[in-house]
Amino acid sequence: MCYAIPGRVVELKGKIAIIDYFGESRKAFNEFEDLQVGDYVYAQGGILVQRIESNEALSILETFKEMFFKLQKVDSRISRIGGPEPKMVDEKFIKAIKKARQGLSLTQEEMLRLLRTTDSQQLNILFKTANALRHRHLKNSCCVHGIIEFSNYCKNDCYYCGIRKDNEKLKRYKMSIEEIIELVDYAVNRLGFKAIVLQSGEDFWYTTEKLIKMIKEIKARCGVFLILSVGERSIKCYEQMYKAGARGVLFRFETSNKKMYGKLHTTLKFEHRIKLLEAMGKLGYLIATGFLVGLPGQTEEDLMNDILLTKSLKAEMWSFAPLIPHPETPLSSSKMVNINTVLKVLAVSRLIDSKAKILVTTALETLDKEDGRRLGLLSGANSLMINLTPAKYRKLYSIYPGKSGDGKEIEENIKETIALLYSLGRAPTDLGV
Ligand code: 5AD
C-alpha cells in the first residue's frame, strides 16, 4: 500500500530539489546530504522524506501510471462547473462566486455573504466552486496521513473536550515510547504511510527528553514526515523537537474570539497560544491549525475571523472540526451543528486559500458517518487522516463521543478510504508544493 508516489530528482538548487512526477515538476526541501539528480524519492509536506531504489520506484510508477491518469480524468469530470450561469436573484452572492472563480480575493462582506447562505441552490454553487478551485490549483492529489493518539491524560480542562482532566469517568491510558516507535515503524515500513501525526492530551509524563529520544529513533528507522500534536510546550522544547527531526505541528487555536476563548478555557490563554503558533512557524514547522465550528454563541463573523486567522498564521494544513458535544463536559447540552455550516466553512476556506491542504477531520466524518468524508472532499478538502491508534486505546481517546472509525480495523479503514478516493478520482499522494 502506498500513500505517496515516488518522483525523480531532475535538478538540485542548493537545498531545493526539483522532482518530476509524470511530466509535472514540484519543489521539495532536501535534507539528504548525498542526493543526486536521477535519484527517486518520496516527498511529503514539501520535504523529501525517503529515498527509494530506482528499480523499485520504476515498478511502482509503472503500476500507478495508468491509474494516475484515469483518476485525473474522473476528477476533472466531477469538478467541472458546467452549464449556463445559474439565474440568481441574489446579485451579491453571485458576484462573490464569480470573483472567487476568477481567482480574485474576497472582501469580508463577501465572505460573510457566502457564510450566511442557507439556500440549497446557492450552497450547491458554493461547494462546487470550492471543489473546482481545489482541482484547478492542486489537481487530484489527496494527502492521507496516519494519526496515533498515544495518551489521553491531559492537564487541561477545556470545556468542550471529553479528555479534560475533570472527566473522572474516563479510563486513562498512555503508550510507552517503545510502543509508539514500534507502531510508527509498522505504519511507515509495512503499511506505507509517509506522514504520521502523533497526538496526545497535554501529558507531561512525556518530557522533552522522552519526546526527543522518540523522534530521533523514529527518524532513524522510518522515512516519514512527523507531525506532533502534544499541546503547549515551551518554545525551547519545540526547537529541540525540530532539531530531532519533527517537521510539522497540529495545534488548533480553537476560536479567534478572545472572549469566547476565555470562557472555554481555564488553564490556557489565547495570546499565548497564538504566540506559540507564530514561534513554531519561525522554527520552520509546517503549521496545521484551525478551530471549532458550532461553539455556543459563535456567529458567522467569528467563523470568518477564524478563517482569516488561520490564513494569517500561514497554515499549510487547515484543520477545523464541528463541535460534537460530549456528555461529560460543561458543553454537554450544546446544539449539534448542521453539516452545511461545516461544509460552508470548508468551502469559504478554499476560496480564501487556494493552495492549502484542507482536512476532512474525523469530527466531520462523525457528524455524518455515511457521507461526511465524501461531502468534505467535494467541498474543497484535499486531505484525510486514518486513525492508527491500537483498538484497545482508541475508544478511550474520547475527545467527543461516537468517533467515526472507532470499531474499525486499520486495514479495513485504509481499504475504504482508498475506494472512496478512487471513486472521486483522487490519488492518495502528496506531491509537495
Ligand atoms: N468536538 C470536536 N472536536 C473536539 N476537540 C476537543 N473536543 C472536541 C469536541 N467535543 C478537538 C479540539 C482539539 C482537538 C485535539 O480535538 O479542537 O484541538
Coordinates of C-alpha atoms and ligand atoms in Angstrom, one line a residue:
M1 CA 0.0 0.0 0.0
C2 CA 1.4 3.4 -0.9
Y3 CA 0.2 6.8 0.1
A4 CA 2.7 8.8 -2.0
I5 CA 4.2 8.2 -5.3
P6 CA 7.9 8.3 -6.0
G7 CA 9.3 11.2 -8.1
R8 CA 12.6 11.6 -9.9
V9 CA 15.0 14.3 -8.9
V10 CA 15.7 16.3 -12.1
E11 CA 17.5 19.3 -10.6
L12 CA 19.2 20.4 -7.4
K13 CA 19.3 24.0 -6.5
G14 CA 21.0 24.3 -3.1
K15 CA 18.6 22.7 -0.6
I16 CA 15.8 22.6 -3.1
A17 CA 15.2 19.6 -5.2
I18 CA 13.0 19.7 -8.4
I19 CA 11.1 16.5 -8.7
D20 CA 9.3 15.1 -11.7
Y21 CA 6.0 13.3 -11.5
F22 CA 4.8 12.0 -14.8
G23 CA 5.9 15.2 -16.5
E24 CA 4.8 17.7 -13.8
S25 CA 7.5 19.2 -11.6
R26 CA 7.4 20.1 -8.0
K27 CA 9.8 21.6 -5.5
A28 CA 10.8 20.0 -2.2
F29 CA 13.3 20.7 0.5
N30 CA 16.1 18.3 0.5
E31 CA 17.6 17.1 3.8
F32 CA 19.7 14.2 2.4
E33 CA 23.4 15.0 2.1
D34 CA 24.4 13.0 -1.0
L35 CA 21.2 13.2 -3.1
Q36 CA 21.9 13.3 -6.8
V37 CA 20.0 14.1 -10.0
G38 CA 18.3 10.9 -11.2
D39 CA 17.6 9.6 -7.7
Y40 CA 14.0 8.5 -6.8
V41 CA 12.4 10.0 -3.7
Y42 CA 9.2 10.4 -1.7
A43 CA 8.2 13.9 -0.7
Q44 CA 5.7 14.9 2.0
G45 CA 4.7 18.3 3.1
G46 CA 7.2 19.9 0.8
I47 CA 10.1 17.9 2.2
L48 CA 11.9 14.8 0.9
V49 CA 11.3 12.1 3.4
Q50 CA 12.6 8.9 1.8
R51 CA 14.9 7.7 -1.0
I52 CA 14.0 4.7 -3.0
E53 CA 15.9 2.3 -5.2
S54 CA 15.3 3.1 -8.9
N55 CA 14.1 -0.4 -9.7
E56 CA 11.5 -0.4 -7.1
A57 CA 10.4 3.2 -8.0
L58 CA 10.1 2.3 -11.6
S59 CA 8.0 -0.7 -10.9
I60 CA 5.7 1.3 -8.6
L61 CA 5.4 4.1 -11.2
E62 CA 4.6 1.5 -13.9
T63 CA 1.7 0.1 -12.0
F64 CA 0.5 3.5 -10.9
K65 CA 0.8 5.4 -14.2
E66 CA -2.3 4.2 -15.9
M67 CA -4.3 4.5 -12.7
F68 CA -3.0 8.1 -12.2
F69 CA -4.2 9.4 -15.5
K70 CA -7.5 7.6 -15.2
L71 CA -8.1 9.2 -11.8
Q72 CA -7.2 12.6 -13.1
K73 CA -9.9 12.2 -15.8
V74 CA -12.6 11.2 -13.3
D75 CA -11.6 14.2 -11.0
S76 CA -11.7 16.6 -14.0
R77 CA -15.2 15.4 -14.9
I78 CA -16.6 15.6 -11.4
S79 CA -15.1 19.0 -10.6
R80 CA -16.1 20.8 -13.8
I81 CA -18.5 23.6 -13.4
G82 CA -20.7 23.1 -16.4
G83 CA -23.8 24.7 -17.9
P84 CA -25.0 28.2 -18.1
E85 CA -24.6 30.6 -15.1
P86 CA -27.5 30.0 -12.7
K87 CA -30.1 32.7 -12.7
M88 CA -29.8 34.2 -9.2
V89 CA -31.8 36.9 -7.6
D90 CA -29.0 37.4 -5.1
E91 CA -26.6 39.6 -7.0
K92 CA -24.1 39.8 -4.1
F93 CA -23.9 36.1 -3.8
I94 CA -23.2 35.5 -7.5
K95 CA -20.7 38.4 -7.6
A96 CA -18.7 36.8 -4.8
I97 CA -18.8 33.4 -6.5
K98 CA -17.7 34.9 -9.8
K99 CA -14.8 36.8 -8.2
A100 CA -13.7 33.6 -6.5
R101 CA -13.8 31.7 -9.8
Q102 CA -11.6 34.4 -11.4
G103 CA -9.1 33.9 -8.6
L104 CA -9.8 37.4 -7.0
S105 CA -9.7 37.8 -3.3
L106 CA -13.0 38.3 -1.5
T107 CA -13.9 41.2 0.8
Q108 CA -15.0 40.4 4.4
E109 CA -18.5 41.4 3.4
E110 CA -18.4 38.8 0.5
M111 CA -17.1 36.1 2.8
L112 CA -20.0 36.8 5.2
R113 CA -22.5 36.7 2.4
L114 CA -21.3 33.2 1.5
L115 CA -21.1 32.0 5.1
R116 CA -24.7 33.2 5.7
T117 CA -26.1 31.2 2.7
T118 CA -28.8 28.7 3.6
D119 CA -30.4 28.3 0.2
S120 CA -29.7 24.9 -1.2
Q121 CA -29.1 26.0 -4.8
Q122 CA -26.6 28.6 -3.5
L123 CA -24.9 26.1 -1.2
N124 CA -24.5 23.8 -4.2
I125 CA -22.8 26.5 -6.2
L126 CA -20.5 27.4 -3.3
F127 CA -19.4 23.8 -2.8
K128 CA -18.9 23.2 -6.5
T129 CA -16.9 26.4 -6.8
A130 CA -14.6 25.4 -3.9
N131 CA -14.1 21.9 -5.5
A132 CA -13.3 23.4 -8.8
L133 CA -10.7 25.7 -7.3
R134 CA -9.2 22.8 -5.4
H135 CA -9.0 20.9 -8.7
R136 CA -7.5 24.0 -10.6
H137 CA -4.7 24.6 -8.1
L138 CA -4.0 21.2 -6.5
K139 CA -5.2 18.7 -9.1
N140 CA -6.3 15.4 -7.7
S141 CA -3.7 14.6 -5.1
C142 CA -5.0 13.9 -1.6
C143 CA -2.8 13.5 1.4
V144 CA -3.6 10.5 3.6
H145 CA -1.9 10.9 6.9
G146 CA -2.0 8.4 9.8
I147 CA -2.7 9.6 13.3
I148 CA -1.7 7.8 16.5
E149 CA -3.4 9.0 19.7
F150 CA -0.8 7.9 22.3
S151 CA -2.1 9.3 25.6
N152 CA -5.5 10.5 26.9
Y153 CA -4.1 12.1 30.0
C154 CA -4.5 15.9 30.0
K155 CA -3.7 18.6 32.5
N156 CA -6.3 21.0 31.0
D157 CA -10.0 21.5 31.4
C158 CA -11.2 22.7 28.0
Y159 CA -15.0 23.0 28.3
Y160 CA -15.7 21.1 25.1
C161 CA -13.2 18.2 25.4
G162 CA -14.0 14.7 26.7
I163 CA -10.5 14.0 27.9
R164 CA -10.4 17.1 30.1
K165 CA -8.8 16.4 33.4
D166 CA -12.1 16.8 35.3
N167 CA -13.7 13.9 33.5
E168 CA -13.2 11.3 36.2
K169 CA -15.3 8.7 34.5
L170 CA -12.7 8.3 31.7
K171 CA -10.2 5.4 32.0
R172 CA -6.8 6.9 31.2
Y173 CA -4.0 5.2 29.1
K174 CA -0.6 6.1 27.9
M175 CA 1.5 4.3 25.4
S176 CA 5.2 3.7 26.2
I177 CA 7.8 5.3 24.0
E178 CA 8.8 1.8 22.6
E179 CA 5.1 1.1 21.8
I180 CA 4.8 4.3 19.9
I181 CA 8.0 3.8 17.9
E182 CA 7.0 0.2 17.0
L183 CA 3.6 1.4 15.8
V184 CA 5.1 4.2 13.6
D185 CA 7.6 1.7 12.2
Y186 CA 4.7 -0.6 11.3
A187 CA 2.6 2.2 9.8
V188 CA 5.5 3.5 7.7
N189 CA 7.5 0.4 6.8
R190 CA 4.6 -2.0 6.5
L191 CA 1.5 0.0 5.7
G192 CA 3.3 2.6 3.5
F193 CA 2.3 5.8 5.4
K194 CA 4.6 8.8 4.6
A195 CA 3.3 11.3 7.2
I196 CA 2.2 10.5 10.7
V197 CA 0.6 12.7 13.4
L198 CA 1.4 11.8 17.0
Q199 CA -1.3 13.2 19.2
S200 CA -2.0 13.2 23.0
G201 CA -3.6 15.3 25.7
E202 CA -1.2 17.7 27.4
D203 CA 0.6 14.9 29.3
F204 CA 4.0 15.9 30.8
W205 CA 4.9 12.4 31.6
Y206 CA 6.3 12.7 28.1
T207 CA 9.2 15.0 29.0
T208 CA 11.2 16.9 26.3
E209 CA 13.9 14.2 26.7
K210 CA 11.5 11.4 26.2
L211 CA 9.9 13.1 23.1
I212 CA 13.4 13.8 21.6
K213 CA 14.5 10.2 22.1
M214 CA 11.3 9.0 20.5
I215 CA 11.6 11.4 17.5
K216 CA 15.2 10.5 16.8
E217 CA 14.6 6.8 17.0
I218 CA 11.6 7.1 14.6
K219 CA 13.6 9.2 12.2
A220 CA 16.4 6.6 12.3
R221 CA 14.0 3.8 11.5
C222 CA 11.5 5.5 9.2
G223 CA 11.4 7.8 6.2
V224 CA 8.4 9.8 7.5
F225 CA 7.1 13.3 7.8
L226 CA 6.5 13.6 11.5
I227 CA 3.8 15.9 12.9
L228 CA 3.4 16.5 16.6
S229 CA 0.2 17.4 18.3
V230 CA 1.2 17.4 22.0
G231 CA -0.2 20.8 23.1
E232 CA 1.5 23.7 24.8
R233 CA 5.2 23.1 25.4
S234 CA 8.0 25.7 25.7
I235 CA 9.5 27.2 22.6
K236 CA 12.8 25.6 23.6
C237 CA 11.1 22.2 23.6
Y238 CA 9.7 22.8 20.1
E239 CA 13.1 23.9 19.0
Q240 CA 14.7 20.7 20.3
M241 CA 12.0 18.5 18.8
Y242 CA 12.5 20.2 15.4
K243 CA 16.3 19.5 15.6
A244 CA 15.5 15.9 16.5
G245 CA 13.5 15.6 13.2
A246 CA 9.9 16.6 13.8
R247 CA 8.7 18.8 10.9
G248 CA 5.0 19.6 11.5
V249 CA 2.7 20.6 14.3
L250 CA -1.0 20.2 14.6
F251 CA -2.1 22.8 17.1
R252 CA -5.5 24.5 16.8
F253 CA -6.2 27.9 18.2
E254 CA -9.8 26.7 18.7
T255 CA -11.5 30.1 18.3
S256 CA -10.3 33.5 17.2
N257 CA -12.9 35.2 19.5
K258 CA -10.8 36.0 22.6
K259 CA -13.8 36.4 24.9
M260 CA -15.2 33.1 23.9
Y261 CA -11.7 31.5 24.2
G262 CA -11.5 32.9 27.8
K263 CA -14.9 31.3 28.6
L264 CA -13.9 27.9 27.3
H265 CA -10.5 27.6 28.9
T266 CA -9.4 27.9 32.4
T267 CA -5.8 26.8 32.1
L268 CA -4.9 28.2 28.6
K269 CA -4.5 31.7 27.3
F270 CA -5.4 32.9 23.8
E271 CA -2.5 35.3 23.3
H272 CA 0.0 32.7 24.5
R273 CA -1.4 30.1 22.1
I274 CA -1.1 32.5 19.1
K275 CA 2.4 33.5 20.1
L276 CA 3.4 29.8 20.3
L277 CA 1.9 29.1 16.9
E278 CA 3.9 32.0 15.4
A279 CA 7.1 30.8 17.1
M280 CA 6.5 27.3 15.7
G281 CA 6.2 28.8 12.2
K282 CA 9.5 30.7 12.7
L283 CA 11.2 27.5 13.8
G284 CA 10.4 26.0 10.4
Y285 CA 7.5 23.7 11.3
L286 CA 4.7 23.1 8.8
I287 CA 1.7 24.6 10.6
A288 CA -1.5 22.7 10.8
T289 CA -4.1 24.7 12.7
G290 CA -7.7 25.6 12.9
F291 CA -10.8 26.0 15.1
L292 CA -14.1 24.5 16.3
V293 CA -17.3 25.1 14.4
G294 CA -20.5 25.2 16.4
L295 CA -19.3 26.7 19.7
P296 CA -22.2 28.2 21.8
G297 CA -22.8 31.8 20.7
Q298 CA -20.4 31.6 17.7
T299 CA -21.5 33.9 14.9
E300 CA -20.7 34.0 11.1
E301 CA -18.4 36.9 11.9
D302 CA -16.5 34.6 14.3
L303 CA -16.2 32.0 11.7
M304 CA -14.9 34.5 9.1
N305 CA -12.3 35.7 11.6
D306 CA -11.4 32.1 12.3
I307 CA -10.7 31.6 8.6
L308 CA -8.7 34.8 8.3
L309 CA -6.7 34.0 11.4
T310 CA -5.8 30.5 10.0
K311 CA -4.7 32.2 6.8
S312 CA -2.6 34.8 8.6
L313 CA -0.9 32.1 10.6
K314 CA 0.3 30.8 7.3
A315 CA -1.2 27.4 8.0
E316 CA -0.3 24.9 5.3
M317 CA -2.8 22.5 6.7
W318 CA -6.2 23.7 7.8
S319 CA -8.0 21.5 10.4
F320 CA -11.3 22.6 11.8
A321 CA -13.9 20.4 13.4
P322 CA -17.5 20.6 14.2
L323 CA -18.1 20.6 18.0
I324 CA -19.6 17.3 19.0
P325 CA -21.0 17.7 22.5
H326 CA -19.5 15.3 25.0
P327 CA -21.8 14.2 27.8
E328 CA -19.1 14.6 30.5
T329 CA -18.3 18.2 29.7
P330 CA -19.8 21.6 30.5
L331 CA -20.9 21.8 26.9
S332 CA -22.9 18.5 27.0
S333 CA -26.2 20.2 26.1
S334 CA -24.9 22.3 23.2
K335 CA -26.8 22.0 20.0
M336 CA -25.2 19.9 17.3
V337 CA -24.0 22.0 14.4
N338 CA -25.6 21.5 10.9
I339 CA -23.2 19.8 8.5
N340 CA -23.8 22.5 5.9
T341 CA -22.3 25.0 8.3
V342 CA -19.1 23.0 8.4
L343 CA -19.1 22.5 4.6
K344 CA -19.6 26.2 4.1
V345 CA -16.6 27.0 6.3
L346 CA -14.6 24.4 4.4
A347 CA -15.7 25.9 1.0
V348 CA -15.0 29.5 2.0
S349 CA -11.6 28.5 3.4
R350 CA -10.8 27.0 0.0
L351 CA -11.9 30.3 -1.7
I352 CA -9.6 32.2 0.7
D353 CA -6.6 29.9 0.3
S354 CA -6.4 28.1 -3.0
K355 CA -3.2 26.2 -2.2
A356 CA -3.8 25.0 1.4
K357 CA -4.2 21.4 2.4
I358 CA -7.7 21.3 4.0
L359 CA -8.5 18.3 6.1
V360 CA -11.7 16.4 6.3
T361 CA -11.5 15.9 10.1
T362 CA -12.7 12.8 11.9
A363 CA -15.2 15.1 13.7
L364 CA -16.8 15.9 10.3
E365 CA -16.8 12.2 9.5
T366 CA -18.5 11.6 12.8
L367 CA -21.2 14.3 12.2
D368 CA -22.3 12.4 9.1
K369 CA -20.9 8.8 9.3
E370 CA -22.3 7.8 5.9
D371 CA -21.2 10.7 3.8
G372 CA -19.1 13.3 5.8
R373 CA -15.8 12.4 4.1
R374 CA -17.2 12.4 0.6
L375 CA -19.1 15.7 1.1
G376 CA -16.0 17.3 2.6
L377 CA -13.8 16.2 -0.3
L378 CA -16.4 17.6 -2.7
S379 CA -16.5 21.0 -0.9
G380 CA -12.8 21.9 -1.2
A381 CA -11.0 19.5 1.0
N382 CA -7.9 17.5 -0.2
S383 CA -6.6 15.8 2.9
L384 CA -7.6 12.9 5.2
M385 CA -6.4 11.1 8.2
I386 CA -6.6 7.4 9.1
N387 CA -6.7 6.5 12.7
L388 CA -3.8 4.1 13.6
T389 CA -4.4 4.1 17.3
P390 CA -4.5 0.5 18.6
A391 CA -8.1 -0.7 19.0
K392 CA -7.8 -1.2 22.8
Y393 CA -6.9 2.5 23.3
R394 CA -9.0 4.1 20.5
K395 CA -12.3 4.2 22.4
L396 CA -10.6 5.8 25.4
Y397 CA -9.4 8.7 23.3
S398 CA -12.9 10.1 23.5
I399 CA -12.4 13.9 22.9
Y400 CA -16.0 13.6 21.7
P401 CA -18.5 10.7 21.6
G402 CA -19.2 8.2 18.8
K403 CA -15.9 8.9 16.9
S404 CA -16.0 7.7 13.4
G405 CA -13.9 4.6 12.7
D406 CA -13.8 3.6 16.4
G407 CA -14.7 0.0 15.8
K408 CA -12.8 -0.4 12.5
E409 CA -9.7 -2.4 11.8
I410 CA -6.9 -0.2 10.4
E411 CA -6.7 -2.3 7.2
E412 CA -10.4 -2.0 6.6
N413 CA -10.3 1.8 7.1
I414 CA -7.4 2.1 4.6
K415 CA -9.3 0.0 2.1
E416 CA -12.5 2.1 2.4
T417 CA -10.5 5.3 2.2
I418 CA -8.7 4.3 -1.0
A419 CA -12.0 3.1 -2.5
L420 CA -13.7 6.4 -1.8
L421 CA -10.7 8.4 -3.1
Y422 CA -10.6 6.4 -6.3
S423 CA -14.4 6.8 -6.8
L424 CA -13.8 10.6 -6.8
G425 CA -10.8 10.4 -9.0
R426 CA -8.4 11.4 -6.2
A427 CA -4.9 10.0 -6.0
P428 CA -3.7 9.3 -2.4
T429 CA -0.5 11.3 -2.8
D430 CA 1.3 14.3 -1.6
L431 CA 3.3 15.8 -4.3
G432 CA 4.8 18.7 -2.4
V433 CA 4.5 22.3 -3.5
Ligands
5AD1 N1 -15.8 18.1 19.4 C1 -15.0 18.2 18.4 N2 -13.6 18.4 18.5 C2 -13.1 18.5 19.8 N3 -11.9 18.7 20.2 C3 -11.9 18.6 21.6 N4 -13.2 18.4 22.0 C4 -14.0 18.3 20.9 C5 -15.3 18.1 20.7 N5 -16.2 17.9 21.7 C6 -10.7 19.0 19.4 C7 -10.0 20.3 19.7 C8 -8.6 19.9 20.0 C9 -8.5 18.6 19.3 C10 -7.4 17.6 19.7 O1 -9.8 18.0 19.5 O2 -10.1 21.2 18.7 O3 -7.7 20.8 19.5

